[in-house]
Amino acid sequence: MTDALVTVRPSLFPSLVGASSSAARLSLSIATGTVSETAARPTPAGQRLLDLPQSGLERTVVAPSMTFRVGNDGAVGISALLAYQRFASPGLGLLDGQSLYHPPSWAAGETSSGSGVRVDAAYRLGERFEWSAGYQTRVNMDAFSNYRGVYSDPGQFDIPAQASLGLSYALVPSLSFDLGVDRILYSGVTPFTSNGLPNRVLALLGDGLSPTFAWRDLTVYSVGSTWRNRLIGEVQLRYSTRQQPEPTSALLRRALEPDVADYAISLGWARPTGSSSRLAFVANYAPQPYILGLPTHRSLSSASRVEFEALWALRF
């Protein structure tokens, strides 16, 4: 699993192998994700224990896909990734005049788009085991014209390329366990010097003697369990290792270390909404705020990071 704004977790949805009995299938998925903050530790008296979501970056990915069966137990799928970004505020971007939460002035009208490709393959090994693999190209997003970093770098938030490998085991038809590994190529994405970065990091940048600010590639390991019920749908719990990349500079790594989460936990629910459609929601928790430089307003209190995702898929 990666950052929620990087990709959608395929394990929440039907496998390529069991999704359809036809030789080929066309489907359309629409996923959206946003980031908000919530207090991680007890706050002083008079402060809210749960902050309202703040203005931030929202990404929607439309993915038309074609899946082809390979024999009786295998399948290959190819998807076009059409991404759209905008700055969103609480209440689906609508705020009343008395609200204390207002989007920044640069947010109005700012949008960005980009495209990429993803290829997936899966094969069933007997009645209980199934392996899967996938590769996603980098999605090069347009830069925001009115939003720049602390050192005037353009607000460009690309989706990095990544490769994934997974193995699933069905203990019983209604309960399965899976292991996954993802290699995320953050080295191909330019970091953004957001005000959301810690001051001790920004203090090391901006002059001729500053270390190079670039990300290392990241490997993420995960373990999850999915429970299926005909009436309720699918419920999945997943634990993942560190999902935030490290800078290539040792000096910047030490400066960022206190703000980096070593793990993340996600809880998801998915259910068919018709004979050819499916709806899923995912909530992801990390004990420390993300430090990728996404333009979100950070709370003055110590805060963890909670992400919410939604996906709707239609099969033709």
mmCIF file of C-alpha atoms in Angstrom:
data_model
loop_
_atom_site.group_PDB
_atom_site.id
_atom_site.type_symbol
_atom_site.label_atom_id
_atom_site.label_comp_id
_atom_site.label_asym_id
_atom_site.label_seq_id
_atom_site.Cartn_x
_atom_site.Cartn_y
_atom_site.Cartn_z
ATOM 1 C CA MET A 1 0.000 0.000 0.000
ATOM 2 C CA THR A 2 1.156 3.555 -0.672
ATOM 3 C CA ASP A 3 -0.048 6.976 0.111
ATOM 4 C CA ALA A 4 -3.777 7.160 -0.511
ATOM 5 C CA LEU A 5 -3.197 9.863 -3.071
ATOM 6 C CA VAL A 6 -0.841 7.586 -4.976
ATOM 7 C CA THR A 7 -3.009 4.609 -5.852
ATOM 8 C CA VAL A 8 -6.114 2.688 -4.856
ATOM 9 C CA ARG A 9 -5.677 -0.583 -2.967
ATOM 10 C CA PRO A 10 -6.740 -3.351 -5.363
ATOM 11 C CA SER A 11 -7.157 -5.891 -2.539
ATOM 12 C CA LEU A 12 -10.453 -4.280 -1.517
ATOM 13 C CA PHE A 13 -12.050 -5.293 -4.774
ATOM 14 C CA PRO A 14 -12.705 -8.573 -6.627
ATOM 15 C CA SER A 15 -9.585 -10.246 -7.986
ATOM 16 C CA LEU A 16 -8.862 -10.198 -11.702
ATOM 17 C CA VAL A 17 -9.249 -13.966 -11.796
ATOM 18 C CA GLY A 18 -12.666 -14.209 -10.212
ATOM 19 C CA ALA A 19 -14.157 -10.964 -11.457
ATOM 20 C CA SER A 20 -15.738 -12.285 -14.634
ATOM 21 C CA SER A 21 -16.215 -15.485 -16.578
ATOM 22 C CA SER A 22 -16.068 -13.735 -19.954
ATOM 23 C CA ALA A 23 -12.937 -13.701 -22.122
ATOM 24 C CA ALA A 24 -12.664 -9.887 -21.903
ATOM 25 C CA ARG A 25 -14.309 -7.242 -19.767
ATOM 26 C CA LEU A 26 -14.420 -3.441 -19.861
ATOM 27 C CA SER A 27 -14.854 -1.548 -16.590
ATOM 28 C CA LEU A 28 -14.670 2.001 -15.285
ATOM 29 C CA SER A 29 -13.438 3.029 -11.820
ATOM 30 C CA ILE A 30 -13.631 6.469 -10.241
ATOM 31 C CA ALA A 31 -11.574 7.020 -7.086
ATOM 32 C CA THR A 32 -11.256 10.152 -4.986
ATOM 33 C CA GLY A 33 -9.091 10.854 -1.965
ATOM 34 C CA THR A 34 -8.540 13.789 0.373
ATOM 35 C CA VAL A 35 -6.436 14.455 3.455
ATOM 36 C CA SER A 36 -7.526 15.861 6.812
ATOM 37 C CA GLU A 37 -6.050 16.138 10.298
ATOM 38 C CA THR A 38 -7.259 14.932 13.674
ATOM 39 C CA ALA A 39 -5.690 15.317 17.109
ATOM 40 C CA ALA A 40 -3.339 12.480 18.056
ATOM 41 C CA ARG A 41 -2.720 13.356 21.710
ATOM 42 C CA PRO A 42 -4.899 14.982 24.407
ATOM 43 C CA THR A 43 -5.232 18.680 23.686
ATOM 44 C CA PRO A 44 -5.259 21.523 26.241
ATOM 45 C CA ALA A 45 -8.531 22.471 27.880
ATOM 46 C CA GLY A 46 -10.811 24.485 25.649
ATOM 47 C CA GLN A 47 -9.522 22.985 22.403
ATOM 48 C CA ARG A 48 -11.525 20.552 20.294
ATOM 49 C CA LEU A 49 -10.500 16.920 20.601
ATOM 50 C CA LEU A 50 -11.421 16.437 16.955
ATOM 51 C CA ASP A 51 -10.641 19.144 14.418
ATOM 52 C CA LEU A 52 -12.796 19.632 11.364
ATOM 53 C CA PRO A 53 -11.171 18.731 8.045
ATOM 54 C CA GLN A 54 -9.025 21.542 6.695
ATOM 55 C CA SER A 55 -8.623 22.804 3.167
ATOM 56 C CA GLY A 56 -6.229 20.652 1.172
ATOM 57 C CA LEU A 57 -5.440 18.764 -1.999
ATOM 58 C CA GLU A 58 -8.114 16.454 -3.426
ATOM 59 C CA ARG A 59 -7.314 13.998 -6.207
ATOM 60 C CA THR A 60 -9.759 12.095 -8.421
ATOM 61 C CA VAL A 61 -8.594 9.279 -10.705
ATOM 62 C CA VAL A 62 -10.810 7.931 -13.495
ATOM 63 C CA ALA A 63 -9.540 4.547 -14.704
ATOM 64 C CA PRO A 64 -11.155 2.791 -17.696
ATOM 65 C CA SER A 65 -9.831 -0.796 -17.687
ATOM 66 C CA MET A 66 -9.840 -3.840 -19.947
ATOM 67 C CA THR A 67 -9.353 -7.297 -18.409
ATOM 68 C CA PHE A 68 -8.489 -10.425 -20.391
ATOM 69 C CA ARG A 69 -8.663 -13.970 -19.061
ATOM 70 C CA VAL A 70 -5.651 -16.253 -19.451
ATOM 71 C CA GLY A 71 -6.881 -19.836 -19.335
ATOM 72 C CA ASN A 72 -9.203 -20.792 -16.494
ATOM 73 C CA ASP A 73 -7.119 -19.422 -13.618
ATOM 74 C CA GLY A 74 -5.345 -16.291 -14.850
ATOM 75 C CA ALA A 75 -6.121 -12.757 -15.968
ATOM 76 C CA VAL A 76 -4.330 -9.659 -17.230
ATOM 77 C CA GLY A 77 -5.682 -6.118 -16.980
ATOM 78 C CA ILE A 78 -4.608 -2.765 -18.420
ATOM 79 C CA SER A 79 -5.928 0.582 -17.173
ATOM 80 C CA ALA A 80 -5.629 4.174 -18.325
ATOM 81 C CA LEU A 81 -5.188 6.558 -15.362
ATOM 82 C CA LEU A 82 -6.778 9.973 -15.847
ATOM 83 C CA ALA A 83 -6.031 12.107 -12.780
ATOM 84 C CA TYR A 84 -7.547 15.431 -11.734
ATOM 85 C CA GLN A 85 -6.494 17.574 -8.765
ATOM 86 C CA ARG A 86 -8.028 20.562 -7.069
ATOM 87 C CA PHE A 87 -7.830 22.386 -3.752
ATOM 88 C CA ALA A 88 -10.858 21.389 -1.681
ATOM 89 C CA SER A 89 -12.414 22.652 1.521
ATOM 90 C CA PRO A 90 -14.777 20.999 4.044
ATOM 91 C CA GLY A 91 -18.339 20.390 2.900
ATOM 92 C CA LEU A 92 -17.389 19.385 -0.652
ATOM 93 C CA GLY A 93 -15.852 22.812 -1.239
ATOM 94 C CA LEU A 94 -18.847 24.796 0.022
ATOM 95 C CA LEU A 95 -18.444 27.049 3.061
ATOM 96 C CA ASP A 96 -21.033 29.349 4.587
ATOM 97 C CA GLY A 97 -20.195 32.904 5.554
ATOM 98 C CA GLN A 98 -20.103 32.148 9.298
ATOM 99 C CA SER A 99 -17.662 29.222 9.034
ATOM 100 C CA LEU A 100 -14.277 29.537 10.765
ATOM 101 C CA TYR A 101 -12.668 27.382 8.074
ATOM 102 C CA HIS A 102 -11.967 29.272 4.858
ATOM 103 C CA PRO A 103 -9.910 28.082 1.920
ATOM 104 C CA PRO A 104 -6.757 30.067 1.115
ATOM 105 C CA SER A 105 -7.020 32.755 -1.553
ATOM 106 C CA TRP A 106 -4.946 30.755 -4.050
ATOM 107 C CA ALA A 107 -7.327 27.791 -3.908
ATOM 108 C CA ALA A 108 -10.126 29.264 -6.007
ATOM 109 C CA GLY A 109 -10.175 27.860 -9.517
ATOM 110 C CA GLU A 110 -6.918 25.892 -9.188
ATOM 111 C CA THR A 111 -6.969 22.549 -11.032
ATOM 112 C CA SER A 112 -4.374 20.144 -12.408
ATOM 113 C CA SER A 113 -4.529 17.023 -14.581
ATOM 114 C CA GLY A 114 -2.314 14.179 -15.784
ATOM 115 C CA SER A 115 -2.423 10.655 -17.209
ATOM 116 C CA GLY A 116 -0.662 7.312 -16.901
ATOM 117 C CA VAL A 117 -1.049 3.557 -17.402
ATOM 118 C CA ARG A 118 -1.318 0.586 -15.039
ATOM 119 C CA VAL A 119 -0.912 -3.110 -15.886
ATOM 120 C CA ASP A 120 -2.006 -5.931 -13.530
ATOM 121 C CA ALA A 121 -1.821 -9.709 -13.656
ATOM 122 C CA ALA A 122 -3.192 -12.416 -11.368
ATOM 123 C CA TYR A 123 -3.176 -16.202 -11.276
ATOM 124 C CA ARG A 124 -4.978 -18.649 -9.008
ATOM 125 C CA LEU A 125 -2.925 -21.496 -7.524
ATOM 126 C CA GLY A 126 -5.383 -24.206 -6.542
ATOM 127 C CA GLU A 127 -8.427 -23.483 -4.411
ATOM 128 C CA ARG A 128 -6.815 -21.281 -1.764
ATOM 129 C CA PHE A 129 -3.807 -19.367 -3.128
ATOM 130 C CA GLU A 130 -3.643 -16.506 -5.597
ATOM 131 C CA TRP A 131 -0.739 -14.257 -6.593
ATOM 132 C CA SER A 132 -0.932 -10.854 -8.237
ATOM 133 C CA ALA A 133 1.515 -8.341 -9.692
ATOM 134 C CA GLY A 134 1.198 -4.855 -11.138
ATOM 135 C CA TYR A 135 3.101 -1.881 -12.487
ATOM 136 C CA GLN A 136 1.931 1.729 -12.652
ATOM 137 C CA THR A 137 3.705 4.438 -14.639
ATOM 138 C CA ARG A 138 4.391 7.875 -13.248
ATOM 139 C CA VAL A 139 1.492 10.293 -13.664
ATOM 140 C CA ASN A 140 2.987 13.672 -14.557
ATOM 141 C CA MET A 141 0.538 16.265 -13.223
ATOM 142 C CA ASP A 142 0.329 19.834 -14.485
ATOM 143 C CA ALA A 143 1.766 22.431 -12.099
ATOM 144 C CA PHE A 144 -0.595 24.802 -10.309
ATOM 145 C CA SER A 145 -0.126 28.290 -11.714
ATOM 146 C CA ASN A 146 -0.911 30.293 -8.561
ATOM 147 C CA TYR A 147 0.622 28.099 -5.862
ATOM 148 C CA ARG A 148 4.360 28.012 -5.195
ATOM 149 C CA GLY A 149 6.560 26.665 -2.461
ATOM 150 C CA VAL A 150 8.578 28.486 0.165
ATOM 151 C CA TYR A 151 11.400 28.943 -2.352
ATOM 152 C CA SER A 152 9.121 29.691 -5.335
ATOM 153 C CA ASP A 153 9.173 26.121 -6.660
ATOM 154 C CA PRO A 154 5.988 25.320 -8.667
ATOM 155 C CA GLY A 155 3.135 23.431 -7.006
ATOM 156 C CA GLN A 156 3.402 20.169 -8.955
ATOM 157 C CA PHE A 157 2.216 16.961 -7.250
ATOM 158 C CA ASP A 158 2.979 13.995 -9.497
ATOM 159 C CA ILE A 159 1.920 10.410 -8.771
ATOM 160 C CA PRO A 160 5.107 8.276 -8.643
ATOM 161 C CA ALA A 161 5.566 5.064 -10.595
ATOM 162 C CA GLN A 162 5.274 1.870 -8.592
ATOM 163 C CA ALA A 163 5.484 -1.921 -8.844
ATOM 164 C CA SER A 164 3.560 -4.337 -6.614
ATOM 165 C CA LEU A 165 3.465 -8.044 -5.776
ATOM 166 C CA GLY A 166 0.933 -9.861 -3.613
ATOM 167 C CA LEU A 167 -0.028 -13.315 -2.361
ATOM 168 C CA SER A 168 -3.466 -14.186 -0.976
ATOM 169 C CA TYR A 169 -4.598 -17.254 1.011
ATOM 170 C CA ALA A 170 -8.283 -18.126 1.573
ATOM 171 C CA LEU A 171 -8.651 -19.844 4.942
ATOM 172 C CA VAL A 172 -12.365 -20.314 4.241
ATOM 173 C CA PRO A 173 -14.471 -18.770 1.430
ATOM 174 C CA SER A 174 -15.487 -15.872 3.706
ATOM 175 C CA LEU A 175 -12.067 -15.118 5.219
ATOM 176 C CA SER A 176 -8.738 -14.529 3.472
ATOM 177 C CA PHE A 177 -5.286 -13.225 4.378
ATOM 178 C CA ASP A 178 -2.764 -11.546 2.105
ATOM 179 C CA LEU A 179 0.821 -10.315 2.020
ATOM 180 C CA GLY A 180 1.989 -7.491 -0.221
ATOM 181 C CA VAL A 181 5.100 -5.582 -1.218
ATOM 182 C CA ASP A 182 5.159 -2.309 -3.150
ATOM 183 C CA ARG A 183 8.162 -0.515 -4.602
ATOM 184 C CA ILE A 184 7.345 3.191 -5.025
ATOM 185 C CA LEU A 185 9.697 5.208 -7.207
ATOM 186 C CA TYR A 186 9.668 8.493 -5.305
ATOM 187 C CA SER A 187 13.054 9.376 -6.798
ATOM 188 C CA GLY A 188 11.205 10.318 -9.979
ATOM 189 C CA VAL A 189 9.042 12.898 -8.171
ATOM 190 C CA THR A 190 10.326 16.388 -7.367
ATOM 191 C CA PRO A 191 9.818 17.328 -3.667
ATOM 192 C CA PHE A 192 7.791 20.431 -2.877
ATOM 193 C CA THR A 193 8.943 22.907 -0.211
ATOM 194 C CA SER A 194 5.571 23.431 1.419
ATOM 195 C CA ASN A 195 4.985 25.482 4.560
ATOM 196 C CA GLY A 196 3.736 22.178 5.972
ATOM 197 C CA LEU A 197 7.322 20.921 6.229
ATOM 198 C CA PRO A 198 8.904 21.313 9.684
ATOM 199 C CA ASN A 199 10.787 24.573 10.200
ATOM 200 C CA ARG A 200 13.968 22.677 11.063
ATOM 201 C CA VAL A 201 13.866 21.191 7.532
ATOM 202 C CA LEU A 202 13.111 24.454 5.750
ATOM 203 C CA ALA A 203 15.977 26.096 7.654
ATOM 204 C CA LEU A 204 18.407 23.683 5.946
ATOM 205 C CA LEU A 205 17.222 24.654 2.460
ATOM 206 C CA GLY A 206 17.283 27.764 0.326
ATOM 207 C CA ASP A 207 20.960 28.695 -0.023
ATOM 208 C CA GLY A 208 24.029 27.586 -1.961
ATOM 209 C CA LEU A 209 25.239 25.310 0.844
ATOM 210 C CA SER A 210 21.924 23.482 1.229
ATOM 211 C CA PRO A 211 21.839 19.697 0.731
ATOM 212 C CA THR A 212 20.002 18.350 -2.305
ATOM 213 C CA PHE A 213 16.325 17.841 -1.513
ATOM 214 C CA ALA A 214 15.260 14.631 -3.273
ATOM 215 C CA TRP A 215 13.334 11.523 -2.224
ATOM 216 C CA ARG A 216 14.598 7.956 -2.015
ATOM 217 C CA ASP A 217 12.596 5.126 -3.522
ATOM 218 C CA LEU A 218 10.507 3.318 -0.904
ATOM 219 C CA THR A 219 9.560 -0.332 -0.336
ATOM 220 C CA VAL A 220 6.327 -0.900 1.605
ATOM 221 C CA TYR A 221 5.353 -4.246 3.138
ATOM 222 C CA SER A 222 1.786 -4.995 4.188
ATOM 223 C CA VAL A 223 -0.361 -7.726 5.705
ATOM 224 C CA GLY A 224 -4.139 -7.733 5.604
ATOM 225 C CA SER A 225 -7.268 -9.728 6.216
ATOM 226 C CA THR A 226 -10.596 -9.571 4.378
ATOM 227 C CA TRP A 227 -13.929 -10.836 5.702
ATOM 228 C CA ARG A 228 -16.817 -11.316 3.265
ATOM 229 C CA ASN A 229 -20.516 -11.435 4.016
ATOM 230 C CA ARG A 230 -23.310 -11.619 1.448
ATOM 231 C CA LEU A 231 -25.418 -8.960 3.195
ATOM 232 C CA ILE A 232 -22.762 -6.680 4.687
ATOM 233 C CA GLY A 233 -20.169 -6.823 1.919
ATOM 234 C CA GLU A 234 -16.387 -6.951 2.400
ATOM 235 C CA VAL A 235 -14.495 -5.566 5.390
ATOM 236 C CA GLN A 236 -10.716 -5.332 5.250
ATOM 237 C CA LEU A 237 -8.109 -4.493 7.890
ATOM 238 C CA ARG A 238 -4.518 -3.846 6.792
ATOM 239 C CA TYR A 239 -1.205 -3.022 8.464
ATOM 240 C CA SER A 240 1.557 -1.443 6.383
ATOM 241 C CA THR A 241 5.134 -0.470 7.097
ATOM 242 C CA ARG A 242 6.510 3.023 6.592
ATOM 243 C CA GLN A 243 4.781 4.788 3.697
ATOM 244 C CA GLN A 244 6.646 8.093 3.724
ATOM 245 C CA PRO A 245 9.850 8.370 1.676
ATOM 246 C CA GLU A 246 13.189 9.490 3.080
ATOM 247 C CA PRO A 247 15.335 12.297 1.639
ATOM 248 C CA THR A 248 18.568 11.228 -0.015
ATOM 249 C CA SER A 249 20.467 13.636 2.246
ATOM 250 C CA ALA A 250 21.445 12.230 5.660
ATOM 251 C CA LEU A 251 21.117 15.718 7.171
ATOM 252 C CA LEU A 252 17.538 16.121 5.946
ATOM 253 C CA ARG A 253 16.673 12.569 7.022
ATOM 254 C CA ARG A 254 17.684 13.364 10.605
ATOM 255 C CA ALA A 255 15.669 16.583 10.524
ATOM 256 C CA LEU A 256 12.524 14.799 9.272
ATOM 257 C CA GLU A 257 12.783 11.677 11.430
ATOM 258 C CA PRO A 258 10.614 12.940 14.359
ATOM 259 C CA ASP A 259 7.726 13.591 11.942
ATOM 260 C CA VAL A 260 7.824 10.295 10.045
ATOM 261 C CA ALA A 261 5.364 7.475 10.790
ATOM 262 C CA ASP A 262 6.785 3.955 10.941
ATOM 263 C CA TYR A 263 3.484 2.281 10.098
ATOM 264 C CA ALA A 264 -0.075 2.846 8.916
ATOM 265 C CA ILE A 265 -3.378 1.055 9.482
ATOM 266 C CA SER A 266 -6.304 1.044 7.056
ATOM 267 C CA LEU A 267 -9.905 -0.091 7.440
ATOM 268 C CA GLY A 268 -12.040 -0.550 4.344
ATOM 269 C CA TRP A 269 -15.546 -1.558 3.354
ATOM 270 C CA ALA A 270 -16.792 -2.528 -0.111
ATOM 271 C CA ARG A 271 -20.155 -3.733 -1.395
ATOM 272 C CA PRO A 272 -21.882 -4.242 -4.751
ATOM 273 C CA THR A 273 -24.395 -1.507 -5.557
ATOM 274 C CA GLY A 274 -25.958 -3.410 -8.445
ATOM 275 C CA SER A 275 -25.267 -6.266 -10.804
ATOM 276 C CA SER A 276 -22.440 -4.323 -12.489
ATOM 277 C CA SER A 277 -21.288 -1.693 -9.982
ATOM 278 C CA ARG A 278 -19.392 -1.565 -6.708
ATOM 279 C CA LEU A 279 -18.751 1.061 -4.006
ATOM 280 C CA ALA A 280 -15.838 1.123 -1.532
ATOM 281 C CA PHE A 281 -14.636 3.371 1.300
ATOM 282 C CA VAL A 282 -11.239 3.313 3.023
ATOM 283 C CA ALA A 283 -9.951 5.152 6.106
ATOM 284 C CA ASN A 284 -6.191 5.198 6.715
ATOM 285 C CA TYR A 285 -4.434 6.168 9.942
ATOM 286 C CA ALA A 286 -0.773 7.043 10.557
ATOM 287 C CA PRO A 287 0.618 8.124 13.970
ATOM 288 C CA GLN A 288 2.474 11.115 12.495
ATOM 289 C CA PRO A 289 1.477 13.722 9.866
ATOM 290 C CA TYR A 290 2.579 13.084 6.302
ATOM 291 C CA ILE A 291 5.593 15.138 5.313
ATOM 292 C CA LEU A 292 5.320 14.879 1.523
ATOM 293 C CA GLY A 293 4.680 18.609 1.292
ATOM 294 C CA LEU A 294 1.035 18.449 0.246
ATOM 295 C CA PRO A 295 -0.534 21.894 0.668
ATOM 296 C CA THR A 296 -2.768 21.255 3.686
ATOM 297 C CA HIS A 297 -3.228 23.553 6.665
ATOM 298 C CA ARG A 298 -1.656 21.907 9.708
ATOM 299 C CA SER A 299 -3.151 22.176 13.177
ATOM 300 C CA LEU A 300 -1.140 24.007 15.841
ATOM 301 C CA SER A 301 -1.572 21.008 18.120
ATOM 302 C CA SER A 302 0.306 17.755 17.604
ATOM 303 C CA ALA A 303 -1.682 15.813 15.016
ATOM 304 C CA SER A 304 -1.766 12.476 13.318
ATOM 305 C CA ARG A 305 -2.894 11.954 9.761
ATOM 306 C CA VAL A 306 -6.147 10.376 8.684
ATOM 307 C CA GLU A 307 -6.975 9.879 5.007
ATOM 308 C CA PHE A 308 -10.337 9.019 3.505
ATOM 309 C CA GLU A 309 -10.904 7.438 0.105
ATOM 310 C CA ALA A 310 -13.935 6.488 -1.935
ATOM 311 C CA LEU A 311 -14.129 4.429 -5.125
ATOM 312 C CA TRP A 312 -16.986 3.538 -7.427
ATOM 313 C CA ALA A 313 -16.484 0.934 -10.148
ATOM 314 C CA LEU A 314 -18.807 0.065 -13.045
ATOM 315 C CA ARG A 315 -18.430 -3.084 -15.137
ATOM 316 C CA PHE A 316 -19.659 -3.172 -18.751
#
